[in-house]
Short mmCIF file of C-alpha atoms in Angstrom, two decimals:
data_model
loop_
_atom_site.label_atom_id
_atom_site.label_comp_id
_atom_site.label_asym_id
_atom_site.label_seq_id
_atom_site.Cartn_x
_atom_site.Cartn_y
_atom_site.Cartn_z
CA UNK A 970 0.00 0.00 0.00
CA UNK A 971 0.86 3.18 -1.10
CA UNK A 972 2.30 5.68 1.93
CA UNK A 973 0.30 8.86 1.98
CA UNK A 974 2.67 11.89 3.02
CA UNK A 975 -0.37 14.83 2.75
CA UNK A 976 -4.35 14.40 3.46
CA UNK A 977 -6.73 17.21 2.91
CA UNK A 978 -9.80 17.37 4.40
CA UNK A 979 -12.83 18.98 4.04
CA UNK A 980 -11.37 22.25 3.28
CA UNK A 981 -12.95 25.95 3.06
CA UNK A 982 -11.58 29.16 2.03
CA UNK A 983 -13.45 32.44 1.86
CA UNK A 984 -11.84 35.90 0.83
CA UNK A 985 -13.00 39.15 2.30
CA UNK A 986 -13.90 41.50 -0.61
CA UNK A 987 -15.52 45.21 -1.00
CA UNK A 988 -18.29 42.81 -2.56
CA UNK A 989 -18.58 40.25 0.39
CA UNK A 990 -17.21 36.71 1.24
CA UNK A 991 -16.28 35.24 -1.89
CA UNK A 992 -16.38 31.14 -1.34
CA UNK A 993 -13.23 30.63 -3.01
CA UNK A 994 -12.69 26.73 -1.98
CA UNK A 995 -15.77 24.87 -0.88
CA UNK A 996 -15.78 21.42 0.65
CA UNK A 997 -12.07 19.99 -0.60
CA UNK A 998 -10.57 16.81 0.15
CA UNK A 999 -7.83 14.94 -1.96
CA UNK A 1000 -4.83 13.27 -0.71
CA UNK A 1001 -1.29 12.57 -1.71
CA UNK A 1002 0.72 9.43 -1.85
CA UNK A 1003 4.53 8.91 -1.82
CA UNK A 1004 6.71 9.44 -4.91
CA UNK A 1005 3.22 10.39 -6.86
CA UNK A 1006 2.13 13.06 -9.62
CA UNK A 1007 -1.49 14.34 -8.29
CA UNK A 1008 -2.28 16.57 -11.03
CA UNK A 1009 -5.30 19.38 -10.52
CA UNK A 1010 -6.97 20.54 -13.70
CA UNK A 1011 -9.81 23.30 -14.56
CA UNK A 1012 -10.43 26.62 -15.58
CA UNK A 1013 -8.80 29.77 -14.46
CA UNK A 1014 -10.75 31.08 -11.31
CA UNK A 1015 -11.50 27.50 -10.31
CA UNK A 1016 -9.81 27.48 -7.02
CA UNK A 1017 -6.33 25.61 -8.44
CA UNK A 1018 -3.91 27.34 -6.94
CA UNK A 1019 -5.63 28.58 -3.82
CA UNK A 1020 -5.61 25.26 -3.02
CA UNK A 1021 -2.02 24.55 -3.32
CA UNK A 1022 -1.36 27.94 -1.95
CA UNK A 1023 -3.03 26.94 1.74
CA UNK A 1024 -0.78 23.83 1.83
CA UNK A 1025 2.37 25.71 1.99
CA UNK A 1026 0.67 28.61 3.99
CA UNK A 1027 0.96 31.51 1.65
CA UNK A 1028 -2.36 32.17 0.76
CA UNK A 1029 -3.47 36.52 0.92
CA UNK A 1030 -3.81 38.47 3.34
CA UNK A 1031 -7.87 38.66 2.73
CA UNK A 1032 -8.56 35.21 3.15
CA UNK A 1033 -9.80 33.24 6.01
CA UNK A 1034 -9.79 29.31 6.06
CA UNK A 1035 -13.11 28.37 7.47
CA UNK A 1036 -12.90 24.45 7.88
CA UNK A 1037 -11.16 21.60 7.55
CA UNK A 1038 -7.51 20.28 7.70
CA UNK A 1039 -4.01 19.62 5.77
CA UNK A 1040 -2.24 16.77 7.00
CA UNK A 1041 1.30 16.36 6.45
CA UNK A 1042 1.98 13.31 8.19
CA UNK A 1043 -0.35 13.56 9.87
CA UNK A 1044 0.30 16.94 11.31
CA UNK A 1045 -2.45 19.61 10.66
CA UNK A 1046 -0.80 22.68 9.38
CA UNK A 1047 -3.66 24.70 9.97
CA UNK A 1048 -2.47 24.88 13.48
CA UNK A 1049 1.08 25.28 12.93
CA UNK A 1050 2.97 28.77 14.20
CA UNK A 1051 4.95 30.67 11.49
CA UNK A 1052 8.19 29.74 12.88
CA UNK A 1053 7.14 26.05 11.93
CA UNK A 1054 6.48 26.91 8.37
CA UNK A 1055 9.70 28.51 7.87
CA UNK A 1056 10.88 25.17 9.04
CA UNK A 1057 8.56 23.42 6.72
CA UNK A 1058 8.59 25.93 3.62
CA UNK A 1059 11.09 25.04 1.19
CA UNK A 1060 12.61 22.74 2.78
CA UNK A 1061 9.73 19.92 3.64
CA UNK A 1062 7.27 21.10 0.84
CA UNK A 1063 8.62 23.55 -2.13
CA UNK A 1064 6.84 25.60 -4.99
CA UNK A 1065 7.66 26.48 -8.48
CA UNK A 1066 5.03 29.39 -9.58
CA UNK A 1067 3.46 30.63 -12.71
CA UNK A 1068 5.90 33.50 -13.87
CA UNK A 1069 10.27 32.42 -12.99
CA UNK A 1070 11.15 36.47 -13.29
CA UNK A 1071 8.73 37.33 -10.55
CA UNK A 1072 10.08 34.36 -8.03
CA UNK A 1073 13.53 35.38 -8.57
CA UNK A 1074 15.44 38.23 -6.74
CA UNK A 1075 16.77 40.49 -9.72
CA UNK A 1076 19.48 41.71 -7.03
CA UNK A 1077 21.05 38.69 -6.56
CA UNK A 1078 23.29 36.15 -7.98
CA UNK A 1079 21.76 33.03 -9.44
CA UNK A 1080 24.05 30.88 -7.38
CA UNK A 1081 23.53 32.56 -4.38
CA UNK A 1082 19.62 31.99 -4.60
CA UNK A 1083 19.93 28.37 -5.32
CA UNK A 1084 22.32 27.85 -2.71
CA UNK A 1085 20.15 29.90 0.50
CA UNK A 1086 17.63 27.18 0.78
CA UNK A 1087 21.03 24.76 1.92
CA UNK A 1088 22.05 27.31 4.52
CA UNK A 1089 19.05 27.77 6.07
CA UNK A 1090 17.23 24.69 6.03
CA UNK A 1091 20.53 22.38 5.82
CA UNK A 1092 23.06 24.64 7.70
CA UNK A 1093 25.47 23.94 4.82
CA UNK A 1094 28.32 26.04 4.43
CA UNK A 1095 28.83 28.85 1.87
CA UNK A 1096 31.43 26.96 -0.07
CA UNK A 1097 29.25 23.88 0.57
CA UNK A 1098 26.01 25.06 -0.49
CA UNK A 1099 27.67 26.81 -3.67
CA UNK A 1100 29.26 23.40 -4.77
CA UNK A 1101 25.95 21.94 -4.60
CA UNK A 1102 24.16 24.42 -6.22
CA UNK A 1103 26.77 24.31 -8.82
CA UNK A 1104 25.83 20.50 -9.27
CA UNK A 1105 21.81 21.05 -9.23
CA UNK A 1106 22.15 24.01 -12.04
CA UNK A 1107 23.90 21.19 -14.01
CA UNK A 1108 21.28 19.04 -13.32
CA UNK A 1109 18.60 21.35 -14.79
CA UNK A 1110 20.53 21.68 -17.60
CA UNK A 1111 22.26 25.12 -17.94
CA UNK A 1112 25.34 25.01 -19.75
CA UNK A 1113 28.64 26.56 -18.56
CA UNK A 1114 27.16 26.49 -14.88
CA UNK A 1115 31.07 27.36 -13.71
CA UNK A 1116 30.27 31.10 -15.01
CA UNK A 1117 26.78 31.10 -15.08
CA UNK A 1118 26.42 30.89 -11.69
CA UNK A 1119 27.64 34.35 -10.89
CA UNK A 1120 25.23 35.82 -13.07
CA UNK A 1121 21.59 37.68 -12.50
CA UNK A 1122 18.09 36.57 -13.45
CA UNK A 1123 17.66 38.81 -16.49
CA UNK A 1124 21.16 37.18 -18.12
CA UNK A 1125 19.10 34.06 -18.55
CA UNK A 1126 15.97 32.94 -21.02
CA UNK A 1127 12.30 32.57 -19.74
CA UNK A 1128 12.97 28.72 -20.09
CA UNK A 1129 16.28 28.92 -18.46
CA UNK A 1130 14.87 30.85 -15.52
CA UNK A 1131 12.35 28.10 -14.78
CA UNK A 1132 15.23 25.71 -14.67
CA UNK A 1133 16.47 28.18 -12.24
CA UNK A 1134 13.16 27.95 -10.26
CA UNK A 1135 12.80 24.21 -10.41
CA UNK A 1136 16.73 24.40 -9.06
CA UNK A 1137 16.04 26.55 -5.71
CA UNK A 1138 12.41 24.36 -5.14
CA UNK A 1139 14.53 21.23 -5.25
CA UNK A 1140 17.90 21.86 -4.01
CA UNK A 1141 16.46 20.51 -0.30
CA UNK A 1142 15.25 17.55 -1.61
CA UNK A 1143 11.34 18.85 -0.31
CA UNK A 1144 9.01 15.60 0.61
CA UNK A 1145 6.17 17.42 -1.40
CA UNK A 1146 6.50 19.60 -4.97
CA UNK A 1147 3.92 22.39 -5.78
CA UNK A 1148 4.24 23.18 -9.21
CA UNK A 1149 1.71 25.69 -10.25
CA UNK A 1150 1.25 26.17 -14.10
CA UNK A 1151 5.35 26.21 -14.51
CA UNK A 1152 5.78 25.96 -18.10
CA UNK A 1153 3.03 28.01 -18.89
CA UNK A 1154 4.58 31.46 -20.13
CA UNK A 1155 7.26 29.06 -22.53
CA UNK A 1156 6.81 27.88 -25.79
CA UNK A 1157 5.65 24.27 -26.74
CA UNK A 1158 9.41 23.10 -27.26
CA UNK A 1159 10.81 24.50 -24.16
CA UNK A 1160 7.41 23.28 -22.24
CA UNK A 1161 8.22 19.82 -23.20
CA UNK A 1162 11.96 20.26 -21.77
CA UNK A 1163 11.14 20.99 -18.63
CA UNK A 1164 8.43 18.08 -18.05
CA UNK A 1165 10.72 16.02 -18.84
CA UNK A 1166 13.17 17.85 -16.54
CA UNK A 1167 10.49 17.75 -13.73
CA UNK A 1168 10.09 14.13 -14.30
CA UNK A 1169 13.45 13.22 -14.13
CA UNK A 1170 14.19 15.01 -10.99
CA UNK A 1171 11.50 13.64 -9.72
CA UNK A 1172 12.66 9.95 -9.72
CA UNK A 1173 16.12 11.48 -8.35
CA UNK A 1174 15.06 12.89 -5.24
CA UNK A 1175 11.73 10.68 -4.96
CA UNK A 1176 9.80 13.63 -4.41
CA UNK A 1177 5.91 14.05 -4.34
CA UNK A 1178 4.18 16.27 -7.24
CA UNK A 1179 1.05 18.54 -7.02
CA UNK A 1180 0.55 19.73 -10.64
CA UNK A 1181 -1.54 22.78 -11.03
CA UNK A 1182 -2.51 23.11 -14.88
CA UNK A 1183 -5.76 24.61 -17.00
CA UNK A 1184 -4.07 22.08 -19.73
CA UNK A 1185 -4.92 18.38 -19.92
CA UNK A 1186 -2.37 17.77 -22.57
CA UNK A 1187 0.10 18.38 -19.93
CA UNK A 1188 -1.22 16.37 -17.48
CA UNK A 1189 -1.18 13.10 -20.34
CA UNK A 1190 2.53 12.53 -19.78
CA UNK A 1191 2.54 13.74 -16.18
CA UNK A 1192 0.19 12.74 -13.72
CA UNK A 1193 -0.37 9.22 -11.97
CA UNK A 1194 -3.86 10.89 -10.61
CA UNK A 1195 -5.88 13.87 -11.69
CA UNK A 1196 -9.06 15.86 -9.73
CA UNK A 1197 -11.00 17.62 -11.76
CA UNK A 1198 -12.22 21.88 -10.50
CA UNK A 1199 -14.51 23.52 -11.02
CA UNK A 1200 -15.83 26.92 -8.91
CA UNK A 1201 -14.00 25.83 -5.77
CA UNK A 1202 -14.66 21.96 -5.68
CA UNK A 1203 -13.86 18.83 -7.16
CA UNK A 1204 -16.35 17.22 -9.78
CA UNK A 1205 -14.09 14.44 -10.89
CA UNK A 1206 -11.33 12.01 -9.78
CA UNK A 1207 -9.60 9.19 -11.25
CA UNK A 1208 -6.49 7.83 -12.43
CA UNK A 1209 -5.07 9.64 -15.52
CA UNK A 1210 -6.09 7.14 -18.05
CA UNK A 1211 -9.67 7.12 -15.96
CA UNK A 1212 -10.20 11.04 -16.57
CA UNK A 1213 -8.64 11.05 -20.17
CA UNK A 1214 -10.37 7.65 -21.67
CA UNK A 1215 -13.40 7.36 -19.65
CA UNK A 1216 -14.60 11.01 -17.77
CA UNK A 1217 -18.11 10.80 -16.19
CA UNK A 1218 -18.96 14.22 -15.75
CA UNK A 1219 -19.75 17.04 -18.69
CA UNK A 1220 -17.57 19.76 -17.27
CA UNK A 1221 -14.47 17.23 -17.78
CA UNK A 1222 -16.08 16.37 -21.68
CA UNK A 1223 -16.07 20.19 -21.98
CA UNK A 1224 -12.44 20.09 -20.94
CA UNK A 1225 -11.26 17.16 -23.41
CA UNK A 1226 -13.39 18.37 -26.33
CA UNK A 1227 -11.51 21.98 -25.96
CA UNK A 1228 -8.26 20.05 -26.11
CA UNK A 1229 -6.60 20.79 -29.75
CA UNK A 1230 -5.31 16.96 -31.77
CA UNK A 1231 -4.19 16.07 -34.90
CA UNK A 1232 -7.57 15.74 -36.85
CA UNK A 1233 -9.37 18.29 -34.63
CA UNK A 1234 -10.60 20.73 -37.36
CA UNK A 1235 -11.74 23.55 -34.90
CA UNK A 1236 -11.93 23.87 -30.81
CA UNK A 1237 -14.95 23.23 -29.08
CA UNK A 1238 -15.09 26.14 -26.42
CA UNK A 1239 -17.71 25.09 -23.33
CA UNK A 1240 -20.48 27.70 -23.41
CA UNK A 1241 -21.16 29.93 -20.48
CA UNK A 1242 -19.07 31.55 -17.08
CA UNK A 1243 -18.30 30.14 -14.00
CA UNK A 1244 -21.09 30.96 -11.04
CA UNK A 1245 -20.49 33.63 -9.02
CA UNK A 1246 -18.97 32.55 -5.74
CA UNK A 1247 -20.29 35.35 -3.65
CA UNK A 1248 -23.55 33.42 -4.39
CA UNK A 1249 -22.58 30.07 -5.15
CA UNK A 1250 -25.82 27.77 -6.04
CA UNK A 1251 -26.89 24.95 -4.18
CA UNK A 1252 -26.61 22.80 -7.31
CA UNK A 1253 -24.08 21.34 -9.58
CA UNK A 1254 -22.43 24.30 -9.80
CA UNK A 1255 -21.61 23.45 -13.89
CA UNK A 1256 -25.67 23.26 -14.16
CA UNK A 1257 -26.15 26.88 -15.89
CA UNK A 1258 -23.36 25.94 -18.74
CA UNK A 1259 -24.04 21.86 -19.26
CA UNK A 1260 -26.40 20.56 -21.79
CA UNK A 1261 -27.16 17.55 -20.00
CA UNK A 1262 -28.43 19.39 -17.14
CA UNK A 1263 -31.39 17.75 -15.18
CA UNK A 1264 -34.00 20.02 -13.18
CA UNK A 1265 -32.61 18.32 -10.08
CA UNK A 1266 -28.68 19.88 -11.01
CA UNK A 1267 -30.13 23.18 -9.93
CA UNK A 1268 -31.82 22.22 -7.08
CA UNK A 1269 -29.31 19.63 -5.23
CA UNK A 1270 -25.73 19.16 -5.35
CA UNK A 1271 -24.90 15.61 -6.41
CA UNK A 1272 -23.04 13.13 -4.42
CA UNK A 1273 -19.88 11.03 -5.80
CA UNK A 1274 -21.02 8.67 -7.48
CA UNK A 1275 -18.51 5.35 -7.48
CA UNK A 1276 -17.24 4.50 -11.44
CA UNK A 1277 -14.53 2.04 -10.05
CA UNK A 1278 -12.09 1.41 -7.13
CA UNK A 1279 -10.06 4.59 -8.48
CA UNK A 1280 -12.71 6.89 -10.14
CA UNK A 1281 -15.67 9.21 -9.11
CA UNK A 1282 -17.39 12.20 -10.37
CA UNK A 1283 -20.46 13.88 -9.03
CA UNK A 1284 -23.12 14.16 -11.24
CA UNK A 1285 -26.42 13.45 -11.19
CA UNK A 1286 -25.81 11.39 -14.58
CA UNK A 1287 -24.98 8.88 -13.34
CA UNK A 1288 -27.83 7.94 -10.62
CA UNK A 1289 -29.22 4.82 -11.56
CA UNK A 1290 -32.56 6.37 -12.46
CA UNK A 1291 -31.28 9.20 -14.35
CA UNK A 1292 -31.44 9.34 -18.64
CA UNK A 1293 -28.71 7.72 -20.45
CA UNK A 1294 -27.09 10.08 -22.69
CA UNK A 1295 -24.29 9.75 -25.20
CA UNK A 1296 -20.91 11.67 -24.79
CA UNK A 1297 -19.79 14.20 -27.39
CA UNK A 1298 -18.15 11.81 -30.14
CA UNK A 1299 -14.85 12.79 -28.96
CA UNK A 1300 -15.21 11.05 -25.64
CA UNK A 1301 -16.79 8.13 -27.43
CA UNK A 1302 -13.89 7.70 -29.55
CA UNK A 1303 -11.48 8.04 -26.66
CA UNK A 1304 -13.13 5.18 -24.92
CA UNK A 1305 -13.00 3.00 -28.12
CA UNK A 1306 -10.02 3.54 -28.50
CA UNK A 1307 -8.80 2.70 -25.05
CA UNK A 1308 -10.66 -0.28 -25.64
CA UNK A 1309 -8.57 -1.30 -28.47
CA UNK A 1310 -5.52 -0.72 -26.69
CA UNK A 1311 -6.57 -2.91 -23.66
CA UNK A 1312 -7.85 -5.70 -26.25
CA UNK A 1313 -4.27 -5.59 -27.39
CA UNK A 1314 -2.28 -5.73 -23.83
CA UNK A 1315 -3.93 -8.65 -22.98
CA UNK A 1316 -3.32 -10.67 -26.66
#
């Protein structure tokens, strides 16, 4: 059995606003298991990164946690001081954000920002934590490290300033990876680089990986698990081959069908806005925007429903006495093809 390192539970986030309480994560609760890729997909505004945010306790200054708990070995850090999370931050549990230029210090050397995590966490040495940050900047691939470490953030390339940031979020071996739409401002080439990069690095220091993405083409060749949000809750979970060959629930259709292939001669875009959170309904909150939508989506919020050992999605859809419908052809074909491929394993 798998060891789980993080557990989160029930968990609700509101923001204070000139507007009101905005109920920016309602209800949570996923969990994360040793040496892993847990990635979470869904639309900007969705509640993504607010989510990862409150696990390594850097969430604004205008929001409130209402309920529930993050377990990190069983150890709620809801209830931890801020001297423990400097203990715990970047060290235990790392992040690599959005936008490398904006996590960097444009004052400082490169080396020296890879190499502060060792001194303070580790209590390396100077000439210790240099050497080793010398090693992890050839690890991520920058050439001539040797000179390139005494140089500043804006010497380098958008792509080579993630490698940067992947450097300083890994350079203490953390337990637990946050990696929150990193490749998102590079191009498809570079993108692909540092997946790979992550991957590798991954096996090397056996770390854990929460991938935050709006992209499921990403998530293909990443994640081992993926959950599914949508206005501040999950509406799907499954195994990556679960949520890409056989989703349950329309918004995740909506997602797939937007996705761009080969033979895809225009993208479907899902009709509609998100629900206003100040307000959020009572429903399935995907109700207003989803074709399939049943009079009892806007009056009750569906349960999980159980698709296998590994997979669930809440929608009323699948209720035993609820309509069969048919998927957009997309998913069909998906699931055909899976099909074929599983025929195929076992001849």
């Amino acid at each position: 059995m798998a060891n789980r390192i993080l557990d989160v539970k029930n968990l609700k986030i509101d923001f204070h606003t000139y507007a009101g309480e905005v109920k920016a994560i309602r209800d949570v609760s996923f969990h994360l298991d040793e040496g892993e890729t847990l990635a979470i997909v869904g639309e900007s505004g969705s509640g993504k990164s607010v989510t990862t945010r409150s696990i390594i306790g850097l969430l604004a200054k205008n929001s409130q946690i209402m309920g529930g708990q993050i377990l990190f070995h069983g150890k709620d850090l809801l209830k931890i001081s801020e001297k423990e999370w400097q203990q715990i931050r970047g060290n235990q549990i790392a992040m690599i954000f959005q936008d490398p230029m904006t996590s960097l210090d444009p004052t400082m050397k490169i080396g020296q920002q890879i190499a502060e995590p060792l001194i303070k966490h580790k209590g390396a040495s100077k000439k210790e934590a240099w050497a080793k940050a010398l090693e992890m900047m050839k690890a991520v691939g920058i050439s001539n490290a040797e000179e390139r470490i005494n140089q500043y953030p804006h010497q380098f390339s958008g792509g080579m300033r993630q490698r940067i940031v992947i450097a300083i979020a890994l350079i203490c071996e953390p337990e637990i990876l946050l990696a929150d739409e990193p490749t998102t401002a590079l191009d498809v080439t570079v993108q692909a680089e540092i997946l790979d990069l992550m991957k590798d690095l991954q096996k090397r220091v056996k770390t854990s990986i929460i991938f935050i993405t709006h992209d499921l083409g990403v998530v293909a060749g990443m994640a081992d698990r993926v959950n599914v949000m949508y206005a501040g809750e999950f509406l799907e979970k499954g195994t990556v081959d679960e949520i890409f060959y056989n989703p349950q629930h329309p918004y995740t259709w909506g997602l797939i069908n937007s996705m761009p292939t080969l033979t895809s001669e225009k993208l479907e875009s899902i009709p509609g806005t998100p629900p206003d959170l100040l307000d959020p309904p009572k429903g399935d909150p995907f109700a207003p925007r989803n074709k399939y939508a049943m009079k009892i989506d806007a009056q009750m919020k569906p349960p999980f429903f159980k698709v296998s050992e590994t997979h669930q999605a809440a929608t009323w859809l699948l209720h035993p006495d609820a309509p069969k419908v048919t998927p957009p052809d997309e998913i069909v074909r998906r699931w055909e093809h899976y099909k074929e491929l599983q025929a195929a394993d076992e001849d």
